[in-house]
Short mmCIF file of C-alpha atoms in Angstrom, two decimals:
data_model
loop_
_atom_site.label_atom_id
_atom_site.label_comp_id
_atom_site.label_asym_id
_atom_site.label_seq_id
_atom_site.Cartn_x
_atom_site.Cartn_y
_atom_site.Cartn_z
CA MET G 114 0.00 0.00 0.00
CA ILE G 115 1.21 3.50 -0.79
CA GLU G 116 0.21 6.17 1.71
CA LEU G 117 0.81 9.89 1.42
CA GLU G 118 -0.12 12.08 4.32
CA GLY G 119 0.05 15.88 4.27
CA LEU G 120 2.81 15.86 1.64
CA CYS G 121 4.27 19.26 0.79
CA LYS G 122 7.20 20.11 -1.47
CA ARG G 123 8.47 23.56 -2.38
CA TYR G 124 11.20 24.70 -4.71
CA GLY G 125 12.04 28.19 -3.51
CA PRO G 126 8.89 30.31 -3.81
CA VAL G 127 7.07 27.66 -5.90
CA THR G 128 4.84 25.15 -4.12
CA ALA G 129 4.90 22.00 -6.25
CA VAL G 130 2.82 19.82 -3.89
CA ASP G 131 0.57 21.25 -1.18
CA ASP G 132 -0.90 19.05 1.58
CA LEU G 133 -1.47 15.95 -0.59
CA SER G 134 -2.92 12.86 1.08
CA PHE G 135 -4.11 9.61 -0.50
CA THR G 136 -3.87 5.85 -0.21
CA ALA G 137 -3.21 3.48 -3.13
CA ARG G 138 -4.39 0.02 -2.14
CA PRO G 139 -2.24 -3.04 -2.86
CA GLY G 140 -3.01 -5.04 -5.99
CA MET G 141 -4.97 -2.24 -7.64
CA VAL G 142 -3.90 -0.17 -10.62
CA THR G 143 -4.13 3.43 -9.47
CA GLY G 144 -4.06 6.32 -11.93
CA PHE G 145 -2.27 9.51 -10.94
CA LEU G 146 -3.54 12.16 -13.33
CA GLY G 147 -3.42 15.92 -13.61
CA PRO G 148 -2.38 18.75 -15.88
CA ASN G 149 1.24 19.74 -16.48
CA GLY G 150 2.62 21.45 -13.40
CA ALA G 151 0.15 19.80 -11.01
CA GLY G 152 2.94 18.11 -9.01
CA LYS G 153 2.66 14.51 -10.27
CA SER G 154 6.38 14.06 -11.00
CA THR G 155 7.39 15.86 -7.82
CA THR G 156 5.11 13.57 -5.81
CA MET G 157 6.65 10.51 -7.48
CA ARG G 158 10.16 11.80 -6.77
CA VAL G 159 9.30 12.24 -3.09
CA MET G 160 7.68 8.78 -2.94
CA LEU G 161 10.83 7.24 -4.46
CA GLY G 162 13.19 9.12 -2.14
CA LEU G 163 14.65 11.24 -4.94
CA ALA G 164 13.45 14.45 -3.26
CA ALA G 165 12.84 15.22 0.40
CA PRO G 166 9.41 16.51 1.41
CA ASP G 167 9.14 19.82 3.20
CA ALA G 168 6.27 18.38 5.24
CA GLY G 169 4.30 15.17 5.46
CA ARG G 170 5.33 11.66 4.60
CA ALA G 171 5.20 9.06 1.85
CA LEU G 172 5.16 5.37 2.81
CA VAL G 173 5.28 2.16 0.79
CA GLY G 174 4.08 -0.81 2.77
CA GLY G 175 4.37 1.27 5.93
CA ARG G 176 8.00 2.30 5.28
CA ARG G 177 9.85 5.05 3.52
CA TYR G 178 11.12 3.94 0.11
CA ARG G 179 14.76 4.20 1.18
CA GLU G 180 14.07 1.74 4.03
CA LEU G 181 12.90 -1.02 1.66
CA LYS G 182 15.49 -3.78 1.29
CA ARG G 183 14.49 -4.79 -2.25
CA PRO G 184 12.28 -1.95 -3.46
CA LEU G 185 11.67 -3.26 -6.99
CA LEU G 186 9.79 -6.18 -5.47
CA GLN G 187 7.29 -3.66 -4.08
CA VAL G 188 7.34 -0.62 -6.37
CA GLY G 189 7.64 -0.24 -10.12
CA ALA G 190 8.10 3.29 -11.43
CA LEU G 191 9.49 4.94 -14.52
CA LEU G 192 10.19 8.65 -14.41
CA GLU G 193 11.31 10.31 -17.61
CA THR G 194 14.70 11.06 -16.06
CA ALA G 195 15.09 7.34 -15.35
CA ALA G 196 14.17 6.20 -18.86
CA PRO G 197 16.07 3.21 -20.26
CA HIS G 198 19.09 3.73 -22.48
CA ARG G 199 17.83 4.09 -26.07
CA GLY G 200 20.39 1.63 -27.41
CA ARG G 201 19.43 -1.13 -24.98
CA SER G 202 16.61 -3.59 -25.67
CA GLY G 203 13.58 -3.64 -23.42
CA TYR G 204 14.57 -7.14 -22.35
CA ALA G 205 18.12 -6.05 -21.47
CA HIS G 206 16.82 -3.11 -19.44
CA LEU G 207 14.39 -5.26 -17.46
CA LEU G 208 17.07 -7.90 -16.96
CA TRP G 209 19.42 -5.26 -15.53
CA LEU G 210 16.69 -4.08 -13.16
CA ALA G 211 15.78 -7.64 -12.18
CA ARG G 212 19.35 -8.66 -11.41
CA SER G 213 19.85 -5.55 -9.27
CA GLN G 214 17.02 -6.82 -7.05
CA GLY G 215 17.71 -10.57 -7.12
CA ILE G 216 14.85 -11.31 -9.52
CA GLY G 217 15.42 -14.20 -11.93
CA VAL G 218 15.56 -14.18 -15.73
CA ARG G 219 12.35 -16.19 -15.88
CA ARG G 220 10.41 -13.31 -14.29
CA VAL G 221 11.67 -10.91 -16.98
CA ARG G 222 10.24 -13.17 -19.68
CA GLU G 223 6.96 -13.52 -17.74
CA VAL G 224 6.68 -9.74 -17.41
CA LEU G 225 7.25 -9.14 -21.12
CA GLU G 226 4.50 -11.66 -21.88
CA LEU G 227 2.20 -10.13 -19.25
CA VAL G 228 2.36 -6.62 -20.74
CA GLY G 229 2.27 -7.81 -24.36
CA LEU G 230 5.90 -6.97 -25.16
CA ALA G 231 7.37 -10.43 -25.72
CA ASP G 232 8.37 -9.57 -29.31
CA ALA G 233 9.04 -5.87 -28.72
CA GLY G 234 11.36 -6.76 -25.83
CA ARG G 235 14.04 -7.65 -28.37
CA ARG G 236 13.89 -4.20 -30.03
CA ARG G 237 16.01 -1.30 -28.88
CA VAL G 238 14.14 1.08 -26.60
CA GLY G 239 15.00 3.94 -28.98
CA GLY G 240 12.76 2.26 -31.56
CA TYR G 241 9.66 2.36 -29.33
CA ARG G 242 7.00 4.97 -30.11
CA PRO G 243 7.53 7.90 -27.72
CA ALA G 244 4.05 8.06 -26.17
CA GLY G 245 2.42 4.81 -27.21
CA ASP G 246 4.89 2.48 -25.55
CA ARG G 247 5.53 4.62 -22.44
CA GLY G 248 2.56 3.05 -20.68
CA VAL G 249 3.77 -0.41 -21.63
CA ARG G 250 7.25 0.37 -20.30
CA VAL G 251 5.73 1.60 -17.05
CA GLY G 252 3.56 -1.53 -16.95
CA ALA G 253 6.62 -3.72 -17.43
CA ARG G 254 8.49 -1.98 -14.61
CA GLY G 255 5.46 -2.26 -12.36
CA ALA G 256 4.88 -5.90 -13.24
CA MET G 257 8.33 -6.82 -11.92
CA THR G 258 6.75 -6.66 -8.48
CA ARG G 259 5.13 -9.84 -7.21
CA THR G 260 1.90 -8.08 -6.24
CA ALA G 261 -1.16 -9.44 -8.00
CA VAL G 262 -3.02 -6.74 -9.89
CA ARG G 263 -6.81 -6.50 -10.02
CA GLY G 264 -8.58 -3.96 -12.10
#
């Protein structure tokens, strides 16, 4: 479960996130939508420990992200700044992520099948359509977790 409580983040005089609270239940696909500048990326950065909140807290399974021993088993995220190398295949990128978290090769193949990228996984990421495959890449990262998804 992802829990945000009273989350605030400012960059100088700009308030990027102001008193945000919500709970994303385990096993459910949860959309995080809003217009440009609404604070979505900033919220994700705080949740992933890439930025410190000015107030409030963000917990994954009751812990801060940095306290998770093998975070990829609990959280899958793809921020634009963390996009895969364009010259690497989707399979190679997921394999790199999996190995960093002690996840086996078999799971990488399962994930590519699960998100409908078994064939595309062999192509270089730079050959993916910019917007059309972004959701699939996010889905593949998220599917590396062992949480069952209902939706």
